[in-house]
């Protein structure tokens, strides 16, 4: 039982990360029906920005004195950086291709993904970069169950970001415009919504969530590498599909579920094959219920 | 005119500033707590200069000043095209064949090595072309079948000592079966979903190679695979037959050449056949093809299996040539490479794909000093190609407008 609860907590932490990345996929897919292949790279870029900023701050001694301020500053700055990156990628690689076939958009996204990945490698080096330690390694012990400070911080940040996103999408005018554009691009532009701007905004939001996830993963595992975006990207995509692609609540639920499945699969079945579970879920969901849990309406061309 | 330049120039300047903002944090914020501008600025300046040159050429081209230069060039190209088209096909093919046959006599080891790589990738590219170019199914896990072929030969050879030529059909069969297993559940999906699921399957197969220690020796790979052999008569002591292992590189070149020619013939014959036409009908409009009585599901499965078989053959040869296989050779980036060869060359066109393979394998060897920037350039060229010439270098002749495009 204790093992189960321990795994549950680990699963929640990992699932939060997947949920944050999955949101970017699902929002972009919802609005322009494109699998943003470069999304995993935004996540990696976020992780790298985090390590750059935090080691800069730690070398100047700020990190030891104001850890919270430095952490939030680093997260906000790297979110801003990834927004900048995402707008650029969207303007260069996706916007001119909005009218062409899906295959060419997908390939152009793939090209961008390879480009960013290698850009990171060339500027930051081939080897993994170690994160400076911010919080002490300790945590709370409940009997045999350990919850580290890091996990609590991660969960808090994840929940905060998810609440903020929900408020933005469901309570503000911008959110309303986004939902309208996702439903019908032509109609929403007829009523005065600038769809290009909304699409850029969607990319920005998705990329900044991924950047936050990247920093947290870097802190949790202690290092970042330039290929770190690929596998979590696919798993988060699986999460988005599981929740029903295009559906924001679905992506959150799907992210947590995929995280749990991975951790429990690794804990109870086989840790070597832990990457396989997400893929099997992805294939199973697409085969048996392509609309996902939340049942987003999908027409013939999408599946 | 001026207005246009003003707005374009503004965009260009914003782009450059944006680029600097992206570059500086990566290069300028140091881990030792200092900030530097020089490094980022110098890199940025290089990019600015390069882009200036491109923009100037573009403007000159737009104004029609390059017409004097390009006109004779394009007329010469047209003449070459017309000449090759007027030549009888067998003659053209035999000239290419003779050049390919004589290639090892005039070249060094290094060039032969590159040529073998090119030939392997021609097999792979043409195999993927059946799936992506002809049947229009985007497959991002194609390299898995290459891996299945390679591992089949490696295991058959190291465990049972079965020779290359005997295990070639077995490996092809196994890859075909793997193709059917992967294809059966995935082919109900279309477009993007199919792409991501095939990617997932490709990763699963690689993870299995990586973790099944008893069979595949995990990440350490399998060593000691025998190269292909031929039986030659030996007359020294009366008459006897003996095995000759083709260890020399130029022998291997000929084996690769035979396999590549075999693949080219198979794909050309398939594309001219009834099945090929059915595949193209599925590519253009699946629903309409089904209405016309094309059995879409089994034909898609057949396309998948055929692509997998060709990939498996190429994989067997890869194992025989390297004499070593490990899961690292079958990562996603290899799938992306093969796919971009197909796309750069022109989906569905055989000469296009051959050209695409040469462009992506042989050109980087020429620019060996820029090895580090190879994948960077590769990613950028993939995007640029999609932006400016989405049909590839030599577009296929029978390629219609996809139904999805018309709807938009």
XYZ file of C-alpha atoms in Angstrom:
711
model
C 0.000 0.000 0.000
C 2.771 2.392 0.914
C 4.490 1.564 -2.336
C 1.256 2.309 -4.149
C 0.874 5.738 -2.552
C 4.508 6.547 -3.206
C 4.037 5.682 -6.865
C 0.846 7.713 -6.951
C 2.710 10.811 -5.779
C 5.506 10.253 -8.301
C 2.905 9.726 -10.986
C 1.150 12.964 -10.123
C 4.382 14.936 -10.388
C 5.281 13.434 -13.748
C 1.700 13.678 -14.962
C 1.656 17.405 -14.242
C 4.613 17.819 -16.571
C 2.902 15.847 -19.326
C -0.287 17.821 -18.798
C 1.585 21.112 -19.270
C 3.188 19.909 -22.504
C 0.012 18.244 -23.754
C -1.872 21.536 -23.448
C 0.342 23.086 -26.100
C -0.339 20.242 -28.511
C -4.028 20.220 -27.912
C -4.502 23.980 -28.166
C -2.561 24.236 -31.408
C -4.325 21.208 -32.821
C -7.674 22.577 -31.783
C -7.081 25.826 -33.566
C -5.255 24.919 -36.780
C -5.415 21.097 -36.889
C -1.661 20.716 -36.927
C 0.555 18.456 -34.868
C 3.179 20.902 -33.763
C 6.216 18.687 -34.040
C 8.489 21.404 -32.708
C 6.575 21.540 -29.444
C 8.888 19.112 -27.672
C 11.721 21.425 -28.649
C 10.049 24.373 -26.937
C 10.068 22.209 -23.834
C 13.793 21.512 -24.260
C 14.532 25.185 -24.926
C 12.684 26.050 -21.724
C 14.817 23.584 -19.816
C 17.990 25.075 -21.279
C 16.893 28.629 -20.550
C 16.287 27.555 -16.982
C 19.752 26.091 -16.565
C 21.371 29.142 -18.199
C 19.530 31.634 -16.027
C 19.771 29.687 -12.801
C 23.484 28.992 -13.110
C 24.042 32.666 -13.949
C 22.127 33.682 -10.840
C 23.809 31.090 -8.681
C 27.275 32.217 -9.793
C 26.378 35.734 -8.716
C 25.160 34.439 -5.393
C 21.547 35.550 -5.760
C 20.208 32.027 -5.843
C 21.304 31.210 -2.312
C 19.791 34.376 -0.827
C 16.528 34.668 -2.777
C 15.714 31.173 -4.105
C 12.002 31.788 -4.680
C 12.520 35.084 -6.460
C 15.208 33.587 -8.678
C 13.127 30.546 -9.510
C 10.043 32.516 -10.446
C 12.178 34.986 -12.391
C 13.848 32.157 -14.301
C 10.518 30.521 -15.068
C 8.971 33.761 -16.303
C 12.007 34.668 -18.416
C 12.242 31.278 -20.015
C 8.532 31.334 -20.707
C 9.067 34.649 -22.439
C 11.992 33.222 -24.399
C 9.993 30.237 -25.594
C 7.109 32.503 -26.565
C 9.518 34.435 -28.731
C 10.801 31.220 -30.232
C 7.310 29.886 -30.848
C 6.107 33.064 -32.557
C 9.093 32.918 -34.850
C 8.576 29.274 -35.694
C 4.907 29.873 -36.325
C 5.554 32.869 -38.591
C 8.281 31.146 -40.587
C 7.277 27.521 -40.834
C 3.528 27.270 -40.326
C 1.812 30.469 -41.388
C 2.823 30.416 -45.084
C 1.709 26.794 -45.325
C -1.738 27.177 -43.862
C -3.399 26.498 -47.208
C -1.159 23.649 -48.373
C -1.462 19.935 -47.720
C -1.094 18.487 -44.253
C 1.919 16.481 -45.236
C 3.949 19.556 -46.100
C 3.009 21.327 -42.865
C 3.954 18.252 -40.886
C 7.292 17.998 -42.648
C 8.034 21.661 -42.218
C 7.276 21.249 -38.513
C 9.603 18.262 -38.418
C 12.314 20.320 -40.092
C 11.888 23.076 -37.516
C 12.111 20.523 -34.744
C 15.417 19.175 -36.050
C 16.665 22.733 -36.578
C 15.932 23.890 -33.029
C 17.302 20.702 -31.527
C 20.589 21.139 -33.341
C 20.649 24.846 -32.653
C 20.517 24.008 -28.957
C 23.232 21.419 -29.398
C 25.541 23.789 -31.255
C 25.180 26.637 -28.778
C 24.995 24.628 -25.560
C 27.188 21.622 -26.250
C 26.530 17.941 -26.757
C 26.729 16.934 -23.112
C 23.988 17.222 -20.524
C 23.970 20.379 -18.440
C 23.609 20.091 -14.692
C 21.080 22.220 -12.837
C 22.229 24.109 -9.767
C 20.538 22.803 -6.637
C 17.964 25.251 -5.375
C 16.099 23.428 -2.665
C 17.598 21.022 -0.222
C 17.223 17.383 -1.170
C 15.079 16.601 1.851
C 11.340 16.341 2.135
C 8.519 15.111 4.273
C 8.419 11.531 5.476
C 5.148 9.859 6.226
C 6.212 6.437 7.365
C 7.905 4.995 4.313
C 6.373 7.488 1.926
C 8.709 10.269 0.887
C 7.575 13.515 -0.645
C 10.480 15.738 -1.595
C 10.247 19.525 -1.481
C 10.923 19.536 -5.178
C 7.835 17.444 -5.879
C 5.669 19.762 -3.817
C 7.035 22.817 -5.588
C 6.461 21.186 -8.959
C 2.913 20.224 -8.161
C 2.149 23.705 -6.849
C 3.561 25.412 -9.931
C 1.722 23.004 -12.234
C -1.588 23.539 -10.509
C -1.086 27.295 -10.487
C -0.380 27.333 -14.225
C -3.333 25.083 -14.997
C -5.684 27.332 -13.011
C -4.309 30.411 -14.753
C -4.815 28.796 -18.135
C -8.349 27.791 -17.299
C -9.131 31.335 -16.202
C -7.598 32.717 -19.381
C -9.446 30.397 -21.729
C -12.824 30.228 -20.064
C -13.210 33.571 -18.328
C -11.624 36.273 -20.477
C -12.444 37.882 -23.815
C -9.223 36.552 -25.325
C -10.174 33.053 -24.258
C -13.576 33.464 -25.827
C -11.930 34.592 -29.064
C -9.649 31.575 -28.948
C -12.497 29.178 -28.487
C -14.420 30.855 -31.288
C -11.447 30.582 -33.655
C -11.052 26.920 -32.774
C -14.679 26.275 -33.638
C -14.829 28.116 -36.914
C -12.015 30.214 -38.299
C -13.958 31.874 -41.106
C -16.965 32.729 -39.011
C -14.913 34.107 -36.137
C -12.909 36.325 -38.461
C -16.222 37.618 -39.869
C -17.221 38.842 -36.446
C -13.979 40.738 -36.074
C -11.597 38.329 -34.378
C -8.104 38.586 -35.806
C -7.487 34.895 -36.315
C -3.768 35.272 -37.137
C -3.183 37.015 -33.852
C -5.164 34.400 -31.968
C -3.155 31.617 -33.593
C 0.099 33.307 -32.580
C -1.252 33.707 -29.086
C -2.109 30.021 -28.928
C 1.425 29.129 -29.895
C 2.765 31.526 -27.261
C 0.638 30.065 -24.489
C 1.476 26.504 -25.455
C 5.193 27.210 -25.684
C 5.337 29.030 -22.368
C 3.598 26.167 -20.596
C 6.097 23.787 -22.192
C 8.951 26.044 -21.057
C 7.751 25.914 -17.466
C 7.539 22.140 -17.741
C 11.078 22.075 -19.136
C 12.501 23.963 -16.159
C 10.706 21.726 -13.704
C 11.905 18.562 -15.416
C 15.432 19.950 -15.387
C 15.248 20.649 -11.666
C 13.630 17.306 -10.914
C 16.136 15.161 -12.784
C 19.055 17.532 -12.199
C 20.136 17.980 -15.813
C 18.980 18.795 -19.335
C 20.145 17.489 -22.708
C 19.417 18.653 -26.217
C 17.414 15.532 -27.139
C 15.217 15.778 -24.058
C 12.238 17.105 -25.996
C 11.512 14.134 -28.204
C 10.194 11.374 -25.946
C 8.243 13.604 -23.516
C 6.822 15.328 -26.588
C 5.416 12.078 -27.959
C 4.117 11.054 -24.553
C 2.439 14.404 -24.099
C 0.910 14.011 -27.524
C -0.403 10.651 -26.382
C -1.852 12.443 -23.376
C -3.539 15.015 -25.591
C -5.032 12.252 -27.741
C -6.141 10.310 -24.683
C -7.985 13.343 -23.388
C -9.510 14.078 -26.767
C -7.367 16.275 -28.959
C -8.458 19.879 -29.085
C -9.975 19.682 -25.624
C -8.158 21.610 -22.898
C -9.640 19.857 -19.867
C -9.075 16.566 -21.645
C -5.384 17.314 -22.099
C -4.976 18.027 -18.392
C -6.684 14.789 -17.400
C -4.847 12.866 -20.122
C -1.496 14.230 -18.940
C -2.044 13.094 -15.376
C -3.309 9.712 -16.579
C -0.308 9.111 -18.823
C 2.033 10.079 -15.995
C 0.315 7.632 -13.650
C 0.273 4.849 -16.240
C 3.957 5.297 -16.902
C 4.946 5.304 -13.237
C 2.693 2.383 -12.306
C 3.764 0.453 -15.387
C 7.396 1.006 -14.466
C 6.728 0.120 -10.842
C 4.588 -2.982 -11.285
C 5.297 -4.364 -14.753
C 8.721 -3.479 -16.092
C 10.877 -0.414 -15.737
C 12.805 -1.124 -18.933
C 9.698 -0.828 -21.023
C 8.337 2.269 -19.307
C 8.480 4.304 -22.506
C 6.376 1.728 -24.302
C 3.256 2.144 -22.160
C 2.471 5.634 -23.387
C 2.834 4.503 -27.001
C 0.561 1.519 -26.436
C -2.034 3.784 -24.830
C -1.738 6.135 -27.797
C -2.289 3.345 -30.306
C -5.079 1.779 -28.271
C -6.927 5.053 -27.849
C -6.668 5.925 -31.512
C -7.869 2.464 -32.455
C -10.755 2.001 -30.075
C -11.944 5.511 -29.281
C -10.281 8.133 -31.445
C -12.334 10.880 -29.845
C -10.597 10.367 -26.497
C -12.050 10.616 -23.009
C -13.635 14.005 -23.351
C -15.004 13.166 -26.765
C -14.059 16.105 -28.920
C -15.934 16.088 -32.186
C -13.688 14.721 -34.903
C -14.626 14.614 -38.543
C -13.562 12.126 -41.145
C -10.461 13.928 -42.356
C -8.881 14.190 -38.959
C -8.757 10.535 -38.085
C 6.832 49.144 -55.364
C 8.458 51.342 -52.728
C 5.591 50.615 -50.393
C 6.171 46.912 -50.822
C 9.879 47.279 -50.127
C 9.134 49.330 -47.047
C 6.842 46.748 -45.524
C 9.136 43.876 -46.501
C 12.170 45.717 -45.152
C 10.417 46.341 -41.893
C 9.601 42.655 -41.565
C 13.177 41.784 -42.393
C 14.540 44.131 -39.703
C 12.105 42.799 -37.114
C 13.207 39.304 -38.038
C 16.855 40.170 -37.473
C 16.185 41.779 -34.100
C 14.112 38.747 -33.150
C 16.944 36.454 -34.144
C 19.379 38.382 -31.970
C 17.020 38.165 -29.018
C 16.880 34.414 -29.467
C 20.623 34.003 -29.917
C 21.931 36.213 -27.174
C 20.647 34.321 -24.110
C 22.054 31.073 -25.515
C 25.493 32.479 -26.189
C 25.766 35.510 -23.931
C 24.680 34.432 -20.452
C 27.511 32.440 -18.981
C 27.453 29.942 -16.178
C 30.298 31.762 -14.390
C 27.992 34.699 -13.802
C 29.171 37.056 -16.538
C 27.380 38.543 -19.495
C 29.052 38.729 -22.894
C 27.845 40.227 -26.118
C 30.727 39.635 -28.491
C 30.119 35.960 -29.213
C 26.413 36.268 -29.903
C 26.990 39.419 -31.900
C 29.603 37.836 -34.141
C 27.421 34.818 -34.863
C 24.522 37.153 -35.513
C 26.633 39.261 -37.853
C 27.489 36.178 -39.926
C 23.809 35.362 -40.284
C 22.981 38.971 -41.147
C 25.618 39.037 -43.885
C 24.421 35.729 -45.319
C 20.813 36.842 -45.291
C 21.776 40.204 -46.890
C 23.387 38.340 -49.759
C 20.317 36.141 -50.204
C 17.998 39.142 -50.095
C 20.102 41.076 -52.625
C 20.109 38.131 -54.998
C 16.379 37.822 -54.523
C 15.784 41.503 -55.312
C 17.998 41.335 -58.389
C 16.163 38.219 -59.469
C 12.802 39.897 -58.917
C 13.822 42.865 -61.060
C 14.690 40.503 -63.864
C 18.392 41.315 -63.968
C 19.372 37.686 -63.628
C 17.425 36.805 -66.740
C 20.550 37.231 -68.853
C 22.318 34.689 -66.696
C 19.523 32.216 -66.169
C 18.154 32.236 -69.695
C 21.053 30.415 -71.369
C 21.247 28.109 -68.358
C 17.621 27.151 -68.477
C 17.692 26.725 -72.245
C 20.711 24.460 -71.856
C 18.871 22.498 -69.206
C 15.846 22.165 -71.443
C 18.075 20.957 -74.256
C 19.573 18.309 -71.983
C 16.110 17.258 -70.904
C 14.915 17.059 -74.490
C 18.016 15.140 -75.486
C 17.697 12.586 -72.707
C 13.989 12.252 -73.426
C 14.662 11.618 -77.109
C 17.288 9.013 -76.330
C 15.921 5.499 -76.256
C 15.343 4.432 -72.660
C 17.470 1.247 -72.780
C 20.429 3.280 -73.996
C 20.051 5.801 -71.172
C 19.758 3.071 -68.581
C 22.713 1.146 -69.921
C 24.882 4.290 -69.839
C 23.951 4.860 -66.186
C 24.460 1.164 -65.525
C 27.931 1.153 -67.068
C 28.935 4.227 -65.066
C 27.671 2.559 -61.892
C 29.457 -0.672 -62.812
C 32.785 1.005 -63.510
C 32.587 3.255 -60.467
C 34.836 1.187 -58.125
C 37.617 0.965 -60.716
C 38.258 4.697 -60.606
C 37.603 5.556 -57.003
C 39.118 5.224 -53.581
C 37.796 3.336 -50.576
C 36.219 6.446 -49.166
C 34.160 7.193 -52.258
C 33.076 3.567 -52.436
C 31.959 3.706 -48.840
C 29.842 6.767 -49.557
C 28.490 5.101 -52.699
C 27.395 2.036 -50.723
C 25.610 4.323 -48.288
C 23.897 6.061 -51.175
C 22.763 2.716 -52.590
C 21.385 1.516 -49.246
C 19.469 4.723 -48.827
C 18.155 4.461 -52.385
C 16.630 1.104 -51.399
C 15.200 2.614 -48.240
C 13.934 5.756 -49.938
C 12.227 3.814 -52.691
C 10.670 1.463 -50.150
C 9.309 4.392 -48.188
C 8.201 5.924 -51.455
C 5.708 3.091 -51.907
C 4.119 3.972 -48.583
C 4.378 7.757 -48.592
C 4.674 8.709 -52.237
C 2.415 6.191 -53.895
C -0.161 5.274 -51.286
C -0.011 8.630 -49.507
C 0.343 7.185 -46.005
C 2.736 9.195 -43.895
C 5.012 6.781 -42.070
C 7.410 8.124 -39.455
C 8.540 4.757 -38.122
C 9.834 3.285 -41.344
C 13.322 2.683 -40.013
C 11.899 -0.010 -37.721
C 11.529 -2.369 -40.704
C 15.097 -1.656 -41.686
C 15.952 -2.660 -38.125
C 13.865 -5.839 -38.320
C 15.663 -6.835 -41.522
C 19.063 -6.091 -40.014
C 18.378 -7.977 -36.807
C 16.870 -10.943 -38.650
C 20.014 -11.466 -40.663
C 22.255 -10.757 -37.682
C 20.489 -13.325 -35.503
C 20.109 -15.974 -38.206
C 23.757 -15.640 -39.065
C 25.236 -15.573 -35.587
C 22.975 -18.302 -34.140
C 22.495 -20.651 -37.075
C 25.187 -19.584 -39.514
C 22.689 -19.084 -42.326
C 24.264 -17.304 -45.286
C 23.339 -13.832 -46.474
C 21.571 -14.866 -49.657
C 19.465 -17.476 -47.909
C 18.450 -15.183 -45.087
C 17.661 -12.292 -47.404
C 14.196 -13.650 -48.314
C 13.638 -14.687 -44.691
C 14.500 -11.189 -43.482
C 12.270 -9.710 -46.160
C 9.457 -11.997 -45.036
C 9.891 -11.067 -41.382
C 9.880 -7.372 -42.190
C 6.786 -7.843 -44.308
C 5.059 -9.587 -41.413
C 6.174 -6.792 -39.088
C 4.754 -4.323 -41.600
C 1.407 -6.121 -41.539
C 1.388 -6.269 -37.735
C 2.062 -2.549 -37.508
C -0.191 -1.740 -40.421
C -3.261 -3.685 -39.397
C -4.279 -1.578 -36.390
C -2.949 1.726 -37.701
C -4.316 1.860 -41.202
C -7.792 2.784 -40.095
C -6.395 6.186 -39.257
C -5.572 8.912 -41.679
C -3.107 11.743 -41.998
C -1.555 13.137 -38.863
C -2.734 10.399 -36.553
C -1.246 7.733 -38.757
C 2.058 9.607 -38.702
C 2.227 9.788 -34.949
C 1.144 6.178 -34.436
C 3.743 4.845 -36.843
C 6.278 6.923 -34.955
C 5.116 5.238 -31.764
C 5.433 1.782 -33.313
C 8.901 2.565 -34.600
C 9.964 3.582 -31.112
C 8.407 0.462 -29.592
C 10.373 -1.793 -31.934
C 13.579 0.064 -31.118
C 12.925 -0.170 -27.364
C 12.341 -3.907 -27.737
C 15.677 -4.273 -29.546
C 17.245 -2.270 -26.770
C 15.795 -4.246 -23.875
C 15.474 -7.850 -24.999
C 18.868 -8.778 -23.634
C 18.693 -12.559 -24.227
C 17.943 -12.237 -27.910
C 19.455 -9.004 -29.131
C 22.179 -8.393 -26.558
C 20.526 -5.040 -25.797
C 22.354 -1.790 -26.385
C 25.656 -3.615 -26.880
C 24.469 -4.904 -30.215
C 25.420 -8.047 -32.096
C 28.979 -8.544 -33.245
C 30.586 -10.965 -35.657
C 28.059 -11.013 -38.482
C 29.448 -12.579 -41.655
C 29.553 -10.567 -44.858
C 27.744 -11.899 -47.940
C 29.427 -14.825 -49.645
C 29.537 -16.229 -53.157
C 30.327 -19.740 -54.278
C 33.178 -19.870 -56.748
C 34.648 -22.865 -58.507
C 38.192 -23.721 -57.498
C 40.340 -25.547 -60.056
C 43.604 -25.859 -58.153
C 42.949 -29.361 -56.839
C 40.723 -30.831 -59.428
C 37.318 -29.194 -59.246
C 35.672 -28.008 -56.061
C 33.301 -25.253 -54.944
C 34.267 -22.937 -52.182
C 32.837 -20.005 -50.300
C 34.288 -16.596 -50.764
C 33.297 -13.996 -48.252
C 32.905 -10.594 -49.842
C 34.906 -8.595 -47.368
C 36.414 -6.163 -49.844
C 34.523 -2.934 -50.161
C 34.168 -3.003 -53.923
C 32.571 -6.448 -53.827
C 30.088 -5.118 -51.307
C 29.481 -2.212 -53.644
C 28.313 -4.620 -56.321
C 26.005 -6.427 -53.901
C 24.488 -3.072 -52.942
C 24.210 -2.151 -56.599
C 22.334 -5.375 -57.370
C 19.953 -4.762 -54.477
C 19.387 -1.157 -55.519
C 18.703 -2.126 -59.127
C 16.334 -4.841 -57.921
C 14.510 -2.278 -55.785
C 14.303 0.237 -58.622
C 12.851 -2.378 -60.973
C 10.330 -3.556 -58.369
C 9.156 -0.050 -57.598
C 8.980 0.953 -61.267
C 6.998 -2.150 -62.164
C 4.695 -1.677 -59.184
C 4.032 1.922 -60.039
C 3.063 0.998 -63.591
C 0.840 -1.848 -62.453
C -2.810 -2.014 -61.527
C -1.840 -2.039 -57.854
C 0.229 1.108 -58.286
C -2.681 2.894 -59.906
C -4.943 1.784 -57.079
C -2.446 3.162 -54.561
C -2.383 6.458 -56.354
C -6.160 6.539 -56.377
C -6.104 6.047 -52.609
C -3.561 8.816 -52.273
C -5.611 11.268 -54.281
C -8.953 10.545 -52.642
C -9.512 7.575 -50.431
C -13.268 7.848 -50.253
C -13.621 8.149 -54.024
C -11.262 5.207 -54.541
C -13.359 3.077 -52.243
C -16.480 4.085 -54.141
C -14.857 2.928 -57.358
C -14.367 -0.530 -55.934
C -10.756 -0.288 -54.798
C -10.277 -2.462 -51.737
C -8.601 0.328 -49.807
C -7.787 -1.517 -46.614
C -6.020 -4.504 -48.100
C -4.230 -2.342 -50.641
C -2.984 -0.004 -47.939
C -1.803 -3.015 -45.992
C -0.087 -4.271 -49.118
C 1.646 -0.925 -49.572
C 2.826 -1.100 -46.004
C 4.065 -4.656 -46.372
C 5.798 -3.935 -49.685
C 7.579 -0.930 -48.200
C 8.575 -3.004 -45.184
C 9.929 -5.817 -47.373
C 12.174 -3.419 -49.291
C 13.280 -1.833 -46.025
C 14.049 -5.267 -44.610
C 16.209 -6.185 -47.607
C 18.155 -2.971 -47.206
C 18.477 -3.699 -43.489
C 19.913 -7.170 -44.092
C 22.531 -5.716 -46.334
C 23.300 -3.045 -43.759
C 23.926 -5.731 -41.129
C 26.082 -7.738 -43.524
C 28.122 -4.731 -44.456
C 28.666 -3.277 -40.986
C 29.035 -6.772 -39.486
C 27.528 -5.215 -36.391
C 24.050 -4.061 -35.453
C 22.856 -2.100 -32.449
C 19.588 -0.304 -31.706
C 21.304 3.040 -32.085
C 21.227 2.743 -35.866
C 17.436 2.712 -35.923
C 16.427 5.890 -34.149
C 13.713 8.294 -35.182
C 16.168 10.678 -36.788
C 16.983 7.992 -39.376
C 13.306 7.736 -40.246
C 13.202 11.492 -40.622
C 16.283 11.367 -42.861
C 14.762 8.785 -45.200
C 11.478 10.638 -45.266
C 13.140 13.896 -46.141
C 15.069 12.194 -48.948
C 11.764 11.101 -50.411
C 10.211 14.500 -49.937
C 13.179 16.536 -51.159
C 13.527 14.380 -54.234
C 9.863 14.434 -55.081
C 7.343 11.971 -53.778
C 6.441 9.227 -56.185
C 9.239 9.895 -58.649
C 12.106 7.409 -58.808
C 14.788 9.670 -60.355
C 13.761 12.373 -57.903
C 14.328 10.134 -54.918
C 17.692 8.958 -56.215
C 18.665 12.605 -56.566
C 17.316 13.332 -53.084
C 19.428 10.542 -51.601
C 22.544 11.784 -53.370
C 21.825 15.307 -52.144
C 21.459 14.233 -48.529
C 24.177 11.574 -48.309
C 26.861 12.610 -50.761
C 26.693 16.407 -50.391
C 27.414 16.409 -46.638
C 30.519 14.313 -47.399
C 31.736 17.055 -49.698
C 31.266 19.664 -46.970
C 32.999 17.547 -44.399
C 34.383 20.518 -42.440
C 30.865 21.648 -41.610
C 29.944 18.252 -40.194
C 28.581 19.824 -37.003
C 26.137 21.993 -38.878
C 24.884 19.114 -40.987
C 21.681 18.368 -39.108
C 21.014 22.076 -38.623
C 21.167 22.654 -42.360
C 19.146 19.533 -42.905
C 16.296 20.717 -40.690
C 16.334 24.168 -42.219
C 16.365 22.813 -45.761
C 13.408 20.561 -44.970
C 11.339 23.546 -43.885
C 12.553 25.752 -46.751
C 11.814 23.016 -49.271
C 8.252 22.774 -47.985
C 7.908 26.548 -48.211
C 9.299 27.034 -51.694
C 9.125 23.752 -53.568
C 6.793 21.354 -51.800
C 6.679 18.919 -54.722
C 10.399 18.129 -54.573
C 13.319 18.470 -56.967
C 11.833 16.274 -59.683
C 8.091 16.128 -59.107
C 6.250 12.964 -59.941
C 4.334 13.085 -63.212
C 1.154 11.569 -61.882
C 0.511 13.681 -58.817
C -2.844 15.364 -58.479
C -4.135 17.929 -56.050
C -5.046 16.242 -52.826
C -8.660 16.305 -51.887
C -7.969 18.019 -48.566
C -6.367 20.956 -50.315
C -9.349 21.593 -52.509
C -11.725 21.745 -49.609
C -9.932 24.578 -47.870
